[in-house]
RNA sequence: GCCCGGGUGGCGAAACUGGCAGACGCAAAGGACUUAAAAUCCUUUUCUCGGAAACGAGAGUGCGGGUUCGAUUCCCGCCCCGGGCACCA
């Protein structure tokens, strides 16, 4: 047959149309349980595809398609974009009617999605922007409220002036908003809703044991750091005179006899009584200075309050200071300074001439003597000069001293976490309304379940910064109190969008349930997720929140699993111009351009070929042409060789061996490592061999070659693969065929090629049948023409023979 | 500062368990086809030295050591890059 030119547009359009209404990926629930894969990503809905998503998509899609071909059913839903915000800030989000926008974009997504892949299981369509999804967000919120897991308090919160909204701690990056890295986050005191994720801190840590092996160590470490559990003790230093206690937290009670002052945070509540007007002004100055600067490079500063406090262990009177390096948000907001055994305290006390008193002796050293101490000793050792605890090891002293504090009522062993409760209030229009009503006489009243969902009003006016635009919508705000019927005000804060992404994959399993968020039986069937694929950038946001949600849902009694996903694969980020590519940054490279120019097959395959999936890739479009060329080569080769070829093929053996070797290699790579880049390289090698041997491949061998080639390409380039499949006169979608099997006999080479080295340097090759005895190999190697010159005048010390592989001659 | 990754040609990268470093692709150069161009096909390309050439020799996987017949791979020390955490008491 004459060869056909590779016209990707025509091919893709053709199959796009034919497959329009097909549902290839419908899980067959009556067969063995399908694997449940979740790809946390989506094509970017604005019409411009987000390359980070394409990458993620391509990886998961190729994998899922391969799994299908291997006979594993894969339920392969993709996460809905929970943020749904196309651009820079709240202003834009607020201007768009979300429902309309959402519906429009679902349509757009279906289009682009079909184009880039077609594996979406449309029946399970879930949009986190839909009122039906709001309903269940609100339902969960009310359940948490019932259980005391949701609460409201006035709190200092992170406020982004550009977004004009509150941010969670997780959303603050280096003191700036995660969406506006040039805008410093301010601190404001506002009434806010919180979820008590801290109640689950220990579980979140302990259950990581279940995830070992299945989750990347890197992600677990990041989560561990983020939760930041540290064990220590709390103790009260009573103010001399009033007896008012200053509670401090320390991980080193064993050093408390070395405490030479107490330092409180500038915003410590006690400062109201502790300080005079001047002192309070200084403290406020410190707070402000800290808010506007990188906390790392602020110099330690402090001042003496003029007051003293009593060390509860030694009875010693120590001065009370205010220090800018003491954080109100961690521990108790006050510390005891032990300069001899803490670096920061050392620096501070040196600067202000506060006494330094060593009380820990290194196990195999001397107790340091002040003056002359150059640095603090922060390790454990033997406790000295510490009354009845002298002579104990640090470890034992910590236990006994904590117990002593508890017996005497001035403290106890205590655990502190770095993680804070999850602030979920947002002053945006966009988002799930928090379902409570504020009544003058009844207080905070939950919206009754039967009144859910509370839906956002359609028409809003954007006021700009500062307050939720919902406050200006009287129909929304003014309601009767559900308890007493008196006029009341509806809560106008909406929920953080991370709520949406915390449980969407559960809803996928039962997307149209109107009675419950989902049927527990269905979750029991599908969960845990076998494989979750997402970006590493979510390690401490989304992936902690969704673990938390899972545990809460389990405690409510909806599900039985404690963790959402058994295995997590974090795909590397896409970097453009040195920064990670993201929608909010605006440095997104459009993959549409690639797709327009070279077609969807090339766009997908190029992304897969760039690097192994776990690696970051620096985006550059240069190589895409090579992929397009390759697909053209394959297509033309196939079309001109269907039903062609001589009767006898002198290269059949060689080509078939290469074919089966290729298949063996990529099967292995798919199975274990997901290194699609090398899979594709192998197929390219095969095609190079096919080109070189084309004239000598028999008509008998050609069908097998083309068929297997088409099937191997199916996970990466489904359209070309399908077109070749059809050219071969085959029916049905190529990517629903079984993955081709290789013949282990054919994979084997006829003879072994044995490397000959002299002193580890390559000096030649010998060919010998597999299993040739060592002695013979050795003799042949020594006699080799290329080898002999290197042996001349030398003495052969030793010969190492690795059968079928290598002979190394060691000479002197 | 602490905790993870990583460092291989002009570039993206390969090398499965310690056994031929640089597969595959990009880019570049040369050639074939063509009136010409595009497309396509073929060849060359780690560096240095020798040679007209086929080819040959040496060096080479961030740096310095070590283990080994043999190290990109294992061990020790250092440098650099990326990511995470960070006055966290």
PDB file of C-alpha atoms in Angstrom, chain A residues 350-483:
ATOM      1  CA  UNK A 350      25.306  37.932  75.766  1.00  0.00           C
ATOM      2  CA  UNK A 351      23.923  40.988  74.046  1.00  0.00           C
ATOM      3  CA  UNK A 352      22.257  42.292  77.204  1.00  0.00           C
ATOM      4  CA  UNK A 353      24.781  41.106  79.768  1.00  0.00           C
ATOM      5  CA  UNK A 354      22.446  38.642  81.443  1.00  0.00           C
ATOM      6  CA  UNK A 355      24.108  35.942  83.534  1.00  0.00           C
ATOM      7  CA  UNK A 356      25.059  32.658  81.882  1.00  0.00           C
ATOM      8  CA  UNK A 357      25.056  29.613  84.130  1.00  0.00           C
ATOM      9  CA  UNK A 358      25.975  26.112  82.891  1.00  0.00           C
ATOM     10  CA  UNK A 359      24.108  23.248  84.540  1.00  0.00           C
ATOM     11  CA  UNK A 360      24.631  20.392  82.065  1.00  0.00           C
ATOM     12  CA  UNK A 361      27.926  18.567  81.910  1.00  0.00           C
ATOM     13  CA  UNK A 362      28.690  16.628  78.705  1.00  0.00           C
ATOM     14  CA  UNK A 363      28.816  12.920  79.513  1.00  0.00           C
ATOM     15  CA  UNK A 364      32.517  12.701  78.718  1.00  0.00           C
ATOM     16  CA  UNK A 365      33.544  16.274  79.453  1.00  0.00           C
ATOM     17  CA  UNK A 366      33.713  19.061  81.959  1.00  0.00           C
ATOM     18  CA  UNK A 367      31.015  21.426  83.071  1.00  0.00           C
ATOM     19  CA  UNK A 368      31.599  24.634  81.108  1.00  0.00           C
ATOM     20  CA  UNK A 369      32.693  27.615  83.141  1.00  0.00           C
ATOM     21  CA  UNK A 370      31.468  31.121  82.622  1.00  0.00           C
ATOM     22  CA  UNK A 371      33.145  33.506  81.836  1.00  0.00           C
ATOM     23  CA  UNK A 372      34.999  32.045  78.889  1.00  0.00           C
ATOM     24  CA  UNK A 373      32.117  30.159  77.384  1.00  0.00           C
ATOM     25  CA  UNK A 374      32.160  30.739  73.666  1.00  0.00           C
ATOM     26  CA  UNK A 375      28.948  29.004  72.834  1.00  0.00           C
ATOM     27  CA  UNK A 376      26.090  27.194  74.429  1.00  0.00           C
ATOM     28  CA  UNK A 377      26.133  23.437  74.928  1.00  0.00           C
ATOM     29  CA  UNK A 378      22.826  22.208  73.617  1.00  0.00           C
ATOM     30  CA  UNK A 379      23.247  18.465  73.956  1.00  0.00           C
ATOM     31  CA  UNK A 380      22.077  16.155  76.695  1.00  0.00           C
ATOM     32  CA  UNK A 381      24.430  15.279  79.528  1.00  0.00           C
ATOM     33  CA  UNK A 382      24.557  15.079  83.296  1.00  0.00           C
ATOM     34  CA  UNK A 383      22.609  17.598  85.316  1.00  0.00           C
ATOM     35  CA  UNK A 384      24.712  19.620  87.772  1.00  0.00           C
ATOM     36  CA  UNK A 385      24.064  22.319  90.377  1.00  0.00           C
ATOM     37  CA  UNK A 386      20.379  21.509  90.269  1.00  0.00           C
ATOM     38  CA  UNK A 387      19.447  20.652  93.820  1.00  0.00           C
ATOM     39  CA  UNK A 388      18.046  17.148  94.257  1.00  0.00           C
ATOM     40  CA  UNK A 389      18.239  16.447  90.513  1.00  0.00           C
ATOM     41  CA  UNK A 390      21.992  16.889  90.309  1.00  0.00           C
ATOM     42  CA  UNK A 391      23.751  13.833  88.932  1.00  0.00           C
ATOM     43  CA  UNK A 392      20.826  12.578  86.855  1.00  0.00           C
ATOM     44  CA  UNK A 393      21.024  12.254  83.123  1.00  0.00           C
ATOM     45  CA  UNK A 394      19.145  14.874  81.123  1.00  0.00           C
ATOM     46  CA  UNK A 395      16.598  12.314  80.064  1.00  0.00           C
ATOM     47  CA  UNK A 396      15.772  11.079  83.557  1.00  0.00           C
ATOM     48  CA  UNK A 397      15.819  14.593  84.948  1.00  0.00           C
ATOM     49  CA  UNK A 398      13.229  15.696  82.407  1.00  0.00           C
ATOM     50  CA  UNK A 399      10.868  12.925  83.455  1.00  0.00           C
ATOM     51  CA  UNK A 400      11.321  13.450  87.180  1.00  0.00           C
ATOM     52  CA  UNK A 401      11.193  17.214  87.051  1.00  0.00           C
ATOM     53  CA  UNK A 402       7.971  17.194  85.011  1.00  0.00           C
ATOM     54  CA  UNK A 403       6.412  14.849  87.533  1.00  0.00           C
ATOM     55  CA  UNK A 404       7.580  17.131  90.346  1.00  0.00           C
ATOM     56  CA  UNK A 405       5.905  20.119  88.699  1.00  0.00           C
ATOM     57  CA  UNK A 406       2.654  18.234  88.408  1.00  0.00           C
ATOM     58  CA  UNK A 407       2.744  17.044  92.038  1.00  0.00           C
ATOM     59  CA  UNK A 408       3.274  20.592  93.179  1.00  0.00           C
ATOM     60  CA  UNK A 409       0.712  22.108  90.890  1.00  0.00           C
ATOM     61  CA  UNK A 410       2.912  24.530  88.968  1.00  0.00           C
ATOM     62  CA  UNK A 411       3.208  22.664  85.720  1.00  0.00           C
ATOM     63  CA  UNK A 412       3.376  19.297  83.982  1.00  0.00           C
ATOM     64  CA  UNK A 413       4.770  17.411  81.048  1.00  0.00           C
ATOM     65  CA  UNK A 414       3.339  18.989  77.903  1.00  0.00           C
ATOM     66  CA  UNK A 415       3.293  18.461  74.191  1.00  0.00           C
ATOM     67  CA  UNK A 416       3.241  21.364  71.787  1.00  0.00           C
ATOM     68  CA  UNK A 417       2.455  21.316  68.104  1.00  0.00           C
ATOM     69  CA  UNK A 418       3.479  23.675  65.430  1.00  0.00           C
ATOM     70  CA  UNK A 419       0.320  22.982  63.463  1.00  0.00           C
ATOM     71  CA  UNK A 420      -2.532  25.341  64.272  1.00  0.00           C
ATOM     72  CA  UNK A 421      -6.235  24.953  63.877  1.00  0.00           C
ATOM     73  CA  UNK A 422      -7.383  25.351  60.318  1.00  0.00           C
ATOM     74  CA  UNK A 423      -8.861  28.799  59.743  1.00  0.00           C
ATOM     75  CA  UNK A 424     -11.540  28.294  57.125  1.00  0.00           C
ATOM     76  CA  UNK A 425     -13.309  31.659  57.022  1.00  0.00           C
ATOM     77  CA  UNK A 426     -12.957  33.569  53.792  1.00  0.00           C
ATOM     78  CA  UNK A 427     -14.423  36.945  52.974  1.00  0.00           C
ATOM     79  CA  UNK A 428     -15.092  36.015  49.411  1.00  0.00           C
ATOM     80  CA  UNK A 429     -18.189  35.641  47.408  1.00  0.00           C
ATOM     81  CA  UNK A 430     -16.793  32.511  45.892  1.00  0.00           C
ATOM     82  CA  UNK A 431     -17.035  29.462  48.109  1.00  0.00           C
ATOM     83  CA  UNK A 432     -19.405  27.422  50.199  1.00  0.00           C
ATOM     84  CA  UNK A 433     -21.409  29.632  52.602  1.00  0.00           C
ATOM     85  CA  UNK A 434     -20.836  28.705  56.212  1.00  0.00           C
ATOM     86  CA  UNK A 435     -24.270  27.483  57.348  1.00  0.00           C
ATOM     87  CA  UNK A 436     -24.888  29.364  60.569  1.00  0.00           C
ATOM     88  CA  UNK A 437     -27.101  32.232  61.632  1.00  0.00           C
ATOM     89  CA  UNK A 438     -26.266  34.868  64.195  1.00  0.00           C
ATOM     90  CA  UNK A 439     -29.172  35.662  66.485  1.00  0.00           C
ATOM     91  CA  UNK A 440     -29.099  38.427  69.076  1.00  0.00           C
ATOM     92  CA  UNK A 441     -30.686  36.247  71.733  1.00  0.00           C
ATOM     93  CA  UNK A 442     -29.764  32.652  70.752  1.00  0.00           C
ATOM     94  CA  UNK A 443     -26.196  33.330  69.631  1.00  0.00           C
ATOM     95  CA  UNK A 444     -24.732  31.208  66.879  1.00  0.00           C
ATOM     96  CA  UNK A 445     -27.445  28.916  65.513  1.00  0.00           C
ATOM     97  CA  UNK A 446     -26.710  26.213  62.959  1.00  0.00           C
ATOM     98  CA  UNK A 447     -28.876  26.194  59.840  1.00  0.00           C
ATOM     99  CA  UNK A 448     -31.194  23.166  60.185  1.00  0.00           C
ATOM    100  CA  UNK A 449     -30.130  20.281  57.989  1.00  0.00           C
ATOM    101  CA  UNK A 450     -33.342  20.309  55.954  1.00  0.00           C
ATOM    102  CA  UNK A 451     -32.642  23.904  54.907  1.00  0.00           C
ATOM    103  CA  UNK A 452     -29.346  23.008  53.280  1.00  0.00           C
ATOM    104  CA  UNK A 453     -27.811  23.960  51.016  1.00  0.00           C
ATOM    105  CA  UNK A 454     -27.347  27.617  51.720  1.00  0.00           C
ATOM    106  CA  UNK A 455     -26.746  28.910  48.232  1.00  0.00           C
ATOM    107  CA  UNK A 456     -24.933  32.015  47.141  1.00  0.00           C
ATOM    108  CA  UNK A 457     -27.159  34.743  45.743  1.00  0.00           C
ATOM    109  CA  UNK A 458     -26.917  35.223  42.014  1.00  0.00           C
ATOM    110  CA  UNK A 459     -26.512  38.942  41.972  1.00  0.00           C
ATOM    111  CA  UNK A 460     -23.881  40.608  43.957  1.00  0.00           C
ATOM    112  CA  UNK A 461     -22.094  43.873  43.885  1.00  0.00           C
ATOM    113  CA  UNK A 462     -18.427  44.029  44.434  1.00  0.00           C
ATOM    114  CA  UNK A 463     -17.493  46.431  47.167  1.00  0.00           C
ATOM    115  CA  UNK A 464     -13.774  45.975  46.900  1.00  0.00           C
ATOM    116  CA  UNK A 465     -11.557  45.144  49.786  1.00  0.00           C
ATOM    117  CA  UNK A 466     -12.300  44.398  53.366  1.00  0.00           C
ATOM    118  CA  UNK A 467     -15.699  42.847  53.751  1.00  0.00           C
ATOM    119  CA  UNK A 468     -17.499  40.040  52.105  1.00  0.00           C
ATOM    120  CA  UNK A 469     -19.650  41.263  49.222  1.00  0.00           C
ATOM    121  CA  UNK A 470     -22.392  39.071  50.659  1.00  0.00           C
ATOM    122  CA  UNK A 471     -22.932  41.566  53.443  1.00  0.00           C
ATOM    123  CA  UNK A 472     -24.534  43.886  50.909  1.00  0.00           C
ATOM    124  CA  UNK A 473     -27.145  41.388  49.822  1.00  0.00           C
ATOM    125  CA  UNK A 474     -30.096  41.848  52.213  1.00  0.00           C
ATOM    126  CA  UNK A 475     -32.045  38.841  50.867  1.00  0.00           C
ATOM    127  CA  UNK A 476     -29.100  36.695  51.791  1.00  0.00           C
ATOM    128  CA  UNK A 477     -28.165  38.257  55.098  1.00  0.00           C
ATOM    129  CA  UNK A 478     -31.533  38.911  56.717  1.00  0.00           C
ATOM    130  CA  UNK A 479     -33.177  35.743  57.950  1.00  0.00           C
ATOM    131  CA  UNK A 480     -35.309  34.596  60.828  1.00  0.00           C
ATOM    132  CA  UNK A 481     -33.520  32.777  63.612  1.00  0.00           C
ATOM    133  CA  UNK A 482     -34.329  29.083  63.211  1.00  0.00           C
ATOM    134  CA  UNK A 483     -34.599  28.729  66.959  1.00  0.00           C
TER     135      UNK A 483
END
